[in-house]
Short mmCIF file of C-alpha atoms in Angstrom, two decimals:
data_model
loop_
_atom_site.label_atom_id
_atom_site.label_comp_id
_atom_site.label_asym_id
_atom_site.label_seq_id
_atom_site.Cartn_x
_atom_site.Cartn_y
_atom_site.Cartn_z
CA MET A 299 36.21 10.26 187.49
CA LYS A 300 35.99 13.33 189.64
CA ALA A 301 33.59 12.24 191.77
CA ASN A 302 35.65 9.19 192.57
CA LYS A 303 38.85 11.23 192.99
CA HIS A 304 36.91 13.51 195.39
CA SER A 305 35.30 10.77 197.11
CA LEU A 306 38.73 9.25 197.98
CA ILE A 307 40.08 13.03 198.99
CA PHE A 308 36.47 12.95 201.61
CA TRP A 309 37.48 9.76 202.97
CA THR A 310 41.21 10.12 203.47
CA ALA A 311 40.34 13.46 205.33
CA LEU A 312 37.74 11.54 207.10
CA ALA A 313 40.29 8.94 208.02
CA ILE A 314 42.79 11.07 209.74
CA PHE A 315 40.03 12.23 212.10
CA SER A 316 38.51 8.83 212.68
CA LEU A 317 41.49 6.72 212.68
CA PRO A 318 41.73 7.30 216.94
CA VAL A 319 38.24 6.14 216.86
CA PHE A 320 38.20 2.91 214.58
CA ALA A 321 41.45 1.90 217.14
CA GLN A 322 39.13 1.71 220.24
CA GLY A 323 38.24 -1.77 219.95
CA LYS A 324 36.44 -1.76 216.34
CA PRO A 325 37.71 -5.10 214.32
CA VAL A 326 39.11 -2.58 211.12
CA ALA A 327 42.86 -2.58 210.41
CA THR A 328 44.34 0.43 210.71
CA TYR A 329 48.34 1.41 209.46
CA ILE A 330 47.92 0.30 206.17
CA LYS A 331 51.15 0.25 203.82
CA ALA A 332 52.21 -1.43 200.74
CA ALA A 333 55.23 -0.79 198.80
CA SER A 334 57.15 -2.93 196.77
CA GLY A 335 58.83 -6.14 198.02
CA GLU A 336 61.27 -8.38 196.07
CA GLU A 337 61.34 -9.47 192.41
CA LYS A 338 57.40 -8.59 190.59
CA SER A 339 56.29 -8.43 194.13
CA ILE A 340 54.72 -6.10 196.52
CA LEU A 341 54.67 -6.12 200.63
CA ILE A 342 51.52 -5.14 202.13
CA GLU A 343 51.21 -4.48 206.30
CA TRP A 344 48.50 -3.86 208.68
CA ASP A 345 47.79 -3.67 212.22
CA PHE A 346 44.46 -4.66 214.55
CA PRO A 347 44.04 -2.93 217.94
CA ALA A 348 44.64 -5.20 220.48
CA LYS A 349 41.06 -5.72 221.82
CA CYS A 350 38.24 -5.80 219.12
CA GLU A 351 34.35 -6.27 219.63
CA PRO A 352 33.38 -8.95 217.72
CA LYS A 353 36.98 -10.30 217.50
CA VAL A 354 39.08 -10.69 214.65
CA GLN A 355 39.07 -14.40 213.25
CA GLY A 356 40.45 -14.25 209.86
CA VAL A 357 41.98 -11.37 207.62
CA GLN A 358 40.79 -11.35 203.83
CA ILE A 359 43.32 -9.25 201.29
CA PHE A 360 41.66 -7.65 198.27
CA ARG A 361 43.18 -6.06 194.99
CA THR A 362 41.99 -3.53 192.85
CA LYS A 363 43.34 -1.61 189.80
CA LYS A 364 41.95 2.30 191.41
CA PRO A 365 41.91 3.06 194.93
CA CYS A 366 38.43 1.57 197.16
CA VAL A 367 36.80 4.28 198.87
CA SER A 368 33.15 1.31 199.56
CA TYR A 369 32.56 -2.17 200.34
CA GLN A 370 30.33 -2.06 197.23
CA GLU A 371 33.40 -1.92 194.78
CA ILE A 372 34.84 -4.91 196.37
CA GLN A 373 31.19 -6.84 197.07
CA GLY A 374 31.05 -10.65 195.58
CA ALA A 375 35.36 -10.18 194.51
CA GLU A 376 37.59 -13.23 195.84
CA PRO A 377 39.77 -12.83 198.41
CA ILE A 378 43.21 -12.90 196.86
CA ALA A 379 44.56 -13.65 200.28
CA GLN A 380 42.50 -15.43 203.14
CA LEU A 381 44.92 -15.12 206.18
CA GLU A 382 45.30 -16.01 210.19
CA PRO A 383 43.95 -12.91 212.44
CA SER A 384 47.70 -13.36 213.74
CA LYS A 385 49.28 -12.13 210.26
CA SER A 386 50.02 -8.26 209.84
CA SER A 387 51.63 -8.65 206.53
CA TYR A 388 51.67 -10.59 203.05
CA THR A 389 53.70 -10.41 200.12
CA ASP A 390 51.18 -10.31 196.53
CA ILE A 391 52.39 -11.03 193.02
CA PRO A 392 50.04 -9.40 191.07
CA PRO A 393 49.93 -10.79 187.82
CA ALA A 394 50.76 -8.16 185.14
CA PRO A 395 53.06 -4.73 186.03
CA GLY A 396 50.98 -1.24 186.84
CA ASP A 397 49.65 0.64 190.38
CA TYR A 398 47.73 -1.52 192.80
CA PHE A 399 45.90 -1.02 196.03
CA TYR A 400 44.75 -3.15 198.65
CA ALA A 401 41.83 -3.36 201.42
CA VAL A 402 42.52 -5.38 204.27
CA LEU A 403 39.15 -6.76 205.96
CA ALA A 404 38.67 -8.91 209.33
CA GLU A 405 36.01 -11.63 209.31
CA THR A 406 34.79 -11.47 212.54
CA SER A 407 31.71 -14.29 214.37
CA LYS A 408 29.38 -11.81 212.70
CA GLY A 409 30.77 -12.18 209.39
CA LEU A 410 33.16 -10.27 207.26
CA TYR A 411 33.30 -6.91 208.70
CA LYS A 412 32.15 -4.51 205.61
CA ILE A 413 33.87 -1.06 206.62
CA ILE A 414 37.08 0.52 204.19
CA ILE A 415 38.26 3.70 204.60
CA PRO A 416 41.20 4.65 202.48
CA GLY A 417 44.36 5.04 204.46
CA VAL A 418 43.19 3.59 207.34
CA ASN A 419 42.63 -0.46 206.00
CA ALA A 420 42.82 0.59 202.03
CA THR A 421 45.84 1.92 200.37
CA ALA A 422 45.33 5.63 199.08
CA LYS A 423 48.25 5.16 197.13
CA GLY A 424 48.68 2.83 194.31
CA ALA A 425 52.00 0.53 194.67
CA ARG A 426 54.08 -0.96 192.12
CA PRO A 427 56.28 -4.82 191.77
CA LYS A 428 59.62 -4.30 190.77
CA ILE A 429 60.36 -5.45 187.27
CA PRO A 430 63.68 -6.90 185.83
CA GLU A 431 66.16 -4.07 184.74
CA LYS A 432 67.19 -5.25 181.44
CA VAL A 433 65.30 -7.71 179.54
CA PHE A 434 66.62 -7.26 175.94
CA GLU A 435 70.53 -7.89 176.54
CA PRO A 436 72.48 -5.18 173.64
CA GLU A 437 73.96 -7.46 170.80
CA ASN A 438 78.15 -8.37 171.41
CA LYS A 439 77.39 -7.10 174.91
CA VAL A 440 81.66 -7.12 176.22
CA SER A 441 81.73 -7.97 179.80
CA GLU A 442 83.59 -4.83 181.79
CA LYS A 443 86.12 -6.79 183.37
CA ALA A 444 87.14 -9.24 179.81
CA PRO A 445 90.77 -9.79 180.00
CA LEU A 446 92.96 -7.48 177.31
CA PRO A 447 94.40 -9.35 174.71
CA LYS A 448 98.13 -10.91 174.90
CA GLU A 449 100.41 -8.98 173.08
CA GLN A 450 98.36 -5.50 174.66
CA ALA A 451 98.57 -6.78 178.41
CA GLU A 452 102.46 -7.58 178.08
CA THR A 453 103.34 -3.84 176.61
CA PRO A 454 104.36 -1.71 179.35
CA LEU A 455 102.86 1.57 179.35
CA ARG A 456 104.84 4.90 178.84
CA ASN A 457 105.90 7.10 181.32
CA ALA A 458 106.63 9.84 179.55
CA PRO A 459 104.10 11.43 177.06
CA LEU A 460 105.26 11.35 173.55
CA PRO A 461 107.81 14.28 172.00
CA ASN A 462 106.07 16.94 169.74
CA PRO A 463 106.18 15.44 165.66
CA GLY A 464 107.50 18.82 164.75
CA THR A 465 110.61 18.22 166.89
CA LEU A 466 110.94 14.80 165.56
CA LEU A 467 111.49 15.47 162.26
CA GLY A 468 113.14 18.26 162.60
CA PHE A 469 109.83 21.36 161.79
CA ASN A 470 110.52 23.29 164.70
CA GLU A 471 113.39 25.39 163.88
CA GLY A 472 112.58 28.32 161.54
CA ARG A 473 109.17 28.25 161.96
CA ALA A 474 107.35 30.91 160.57
CA LYS A 475 105.35 32.57 163.76
CA MET A 476 101.92 33.50 164.08
CA SER A 477 101.70 37.23 163.45
CA GLU A 478 99.82 39.21 165.92
CA LYS A 479 96.67 39.82 163.92
CA SER A 480 96.83 35.98 163.04
CA LYS A 481 96.32 35.71 167.04
CA LYS A 482 93.43 37.63 167.64
CA ALA A 483 91.51 36.23 164.74
CA ALA A 484 91.98 33.09 165.92
CA LYS A 485 90.40 34.01 169.82
CA GLU A 486 88.19 35.42 167.94
CA LEU A 487 87.15 32.36 166.18
CA GLY A 488 87.59 29.86 169.46
CA SER A 489 85.64 32.55 171.52
CA LYS A 490 82.99 31.73 168.84
CA LYS A 491 79.98 29.22 170.60
CA ALA A 492 80.48 25.39 168.78
CA PRO A 493 77.48 23.64 167.51
CA ARG A 494 75.48 22.09 169.96
CA ALA A 495 76.13 18.04 169.29
CA VAL A 496 73.00 15.95 168.96
CA GLU A 497 72.25 13.09 171.09
CA PHE A 498 71.53 9.66 169.03
CA LYS A 499 68.85 7.99 171.38
CA SER A 500 68.43 4.39 172.40
CA PRO A 501 65.45 2.19 171.82
CA TYR A 502 63.27 2.81 174.84
CA PHE A 503 60.84 0.24 176.41
CA PHE A 504 57.89 0.36 178.63
CA GLU A 505 57.93 -1.62 181.82
CA GLU A 506 54.33 -3.48 180.24
CA ASP A 507 56.35 -4.55 177.51
CA MET A 508 59.82 -5.52 178.83
CA PHE A 509 57.98 -9.54 179.52
CA SER A 510 55.78 -11.90 177.98
CA PRO A 511 52.10 -11.32 179.06
CA ASP A 512 49.75 -14.87 178.68
CA SER A 513 47.32 -12.85 175.78
CA GLY A 514 45.58 -10.51 174.77
CA ASP A 515 46.94 -7.40 172.83
CA GLU A 516 49.50 -6.43 175.00
CA TYR A 517 50.59 -10.58 174.59
CA THR A 518 50.56 -9.65 170.29
CA LEU A 519 52.94 -6.17 170.45
CA PHE A 520 55.17 -7.82 172.70
CA GLU A 521 55.59 -10.56 170.12
CA CYS A 522 55.66 -7.37 167.73
CA LEU A 523 58.89 -5.74 169.62
CA ARG A 524 60.53 -9.49 169.94
CA ALA A 525 60.32 -9.72 165.75
CA GLY A 526 61.34 -6.30 164.93
CA LEU A 527 62.83 -3.31 167.10
CA ALA A 528 64.24 -5.59 170.38
CA PRO A 529 66.75 -7.05 167.49
CA LYS A 530 67.25 -3.68 166.12
CA LYS A 531 66.02 -4.53 162.40
CA TYR A 532 63.93 -1.24 162.28
CA ALA A 533 62.72 -1.11 158.67
CA GLU A 534 60.65 -4.89 159.33
CA SER A 535 59.69 -3.06 163.12
CA VAL A 536 57.71 -0.56 160.80
CA GLU A 537 55.92 -2.64 158.96
CA ILE A 538 55.31 -5.14 161.97
CA LEU A 539 53.63 -2.75 163.81
CA GLN A 540 51.87 -0.54 161.03
CA ASP A 541 50.23 -4.09 160.43
CA PHE A 542 49.67 -4.55 164.59
CA LEU A 543 47.46 -0.96 164.38
CA SER A 544 45.46 -1.20 161.32
CA VAL A 545 43.62 -3.55 163.73
CA HIS A 546 41.34 -1.95 166.92
CA ARG A 547 43.51 -2.26 170.12
CA ASN A 548 42.80 -0.97 173.14
CA LYS A 549 44.27 2.62 173.93
CA ALA A 550 46.85 1.94 176.12
CA THR A 551 48.33 -0.74 173.68
CA THR A 552 47.63 1.56 171.00
CA GLU A 553 49.56 4.31 172.39
CA ARG A 554 52.85 2.29 173.42
CA ALA A 555 52.61 0.77 169.57
CA GLN A 556 52.90 4.03 167.72
CA PHE A 557 55.19 4.85 170.52
CA TYR A 558 57.62 2.17 169.11
CA LEU A 559 56.68 2.71 165.49
CA GLY A 560 57.99 6.49 165.76
CA GLN A 561 61.30 4.67 167.45
CA SER A 562 61.27 2.76 164.19
CA HIS A 563 60.86 5.89 161.95
CA TYR A 564 63.34 7.23 164.13
CA PHE A 565 65.77 4.38 163.45
CA CYS A 566 65.35 4.46 159.96
CA LYS A 567 66.50 7.92 159.73
CA ASP A 568 62.95 8.92 158.64
CA TYR A 569 62.55 12.07 160.97
CA GLU A 570 59.67 13.23 159.48
CA LYS A 571 57.26 10.58 160.02
CA ALA A 572 58.84 9.70 163.35
CA VAL A 573 57.70 13.17 164.61
CA ARG A 574 54.03 12.25 163.49
CA CYS A 575 54.16 9.66 165.67
CA PHE A 576 55.29 11.21 168.42
CA LEU A 577 53.16 14.00 168.60
CA ASN A 578 49.76 11.53 167.91
CA VAL A 579 50.82 10.63 171.56
CA GLN A 580 51.89 13.31 173.13
CA ASP A 581 48.52 13.37 175.40
CA ALA A 582 49.68 9.78 176.87
CA PHE A 583 53.67 10.42 176.94
CA PRO A 584 54.09 14.00 177.29
CA GLU A 585 57.55 14.06 178.24
CA LEU A 586 58.63 11.24 176.90
CA SER A 587 57.38 12.20 173.44
CA LYS A 588 59.07 15.66 173.92
CA GLN A 589 62.35 14.16 174.28
CA TRP A 590 61.94 12.24 171.51
CA ILE A 591 60.61 14.96 169.19
CA ASP A 592 63.06 17.52 169.51
CA SER A 593 65.77 14.39 169.30
CA SER A 594 64.13 14.22 165.88
CA LEU A 595 63.77 17.65 164.95
CA ASP A 596 67.40 18.25 165.41
CA LEU A 597 68.88 15.41 163.38
CA LEU A 598 66.21 16.42 160.98
CA THR A 599 68.24 20.23 160.98
CA ILE A 600 71.67 18.93 160.64
CA ASN A 601 70.82 16.35 158.05
#
């Protein structure tokens, strides 16, 4: 991984200085960009020099899951698209969420021009497709524009505030005044810092699990969430996720399932078990785990 990272840095630096050279007649795409397009899509854009030798006769687009620094990394792979030479953009719909990288190569009369330079004709930064913001709809959802009940809608609002209850009941006359000592004690009491309110967290779902994959561990985890955590059946969710984790899964899916198990314990108010689950994945999700660990410990303290 370190070697690949160093290679990417080297090729990116080389691209900055070599771009003017490649722009002078070589059939190499330049100024490549990839960014989120419409829902679940990524838009790739590039340019070719106005005059190339050999002449560009077609364009091939390649998609990878990591930065591509040489043609050997995609050799033998099928391009995701083959386009006319006049094209300078393409909209890709990746098979799943995540970061993707792209390379644009020219077809010429002498065959495929097998030159890849990160930042020139290959993206050095990953692009992620947009995912729908909401998949699990909240229960008992109420429309923000729902009409008021008829009785409430027909009742005019009061313009003046209600009088003090003591005035209505005649308790204000002859009411004892607070002594200076009592006033001082009340002032000191009011100046003390109020205990910090602990906010109870809402269920969190990773982007990877917000739609149904075709197969594999990701599909099984999605079904587990749909049966337990998503409909807020937290006790059942604990059992379902423990069964899921009893079988060997791929690393990424295991880490997310462990995090969901921590949430299930959290919503069952078993905060000690929740903390242990979040600690198991704090290397994978450091900031997120810290938030849930802090909340669990706060709730454990006040309960």
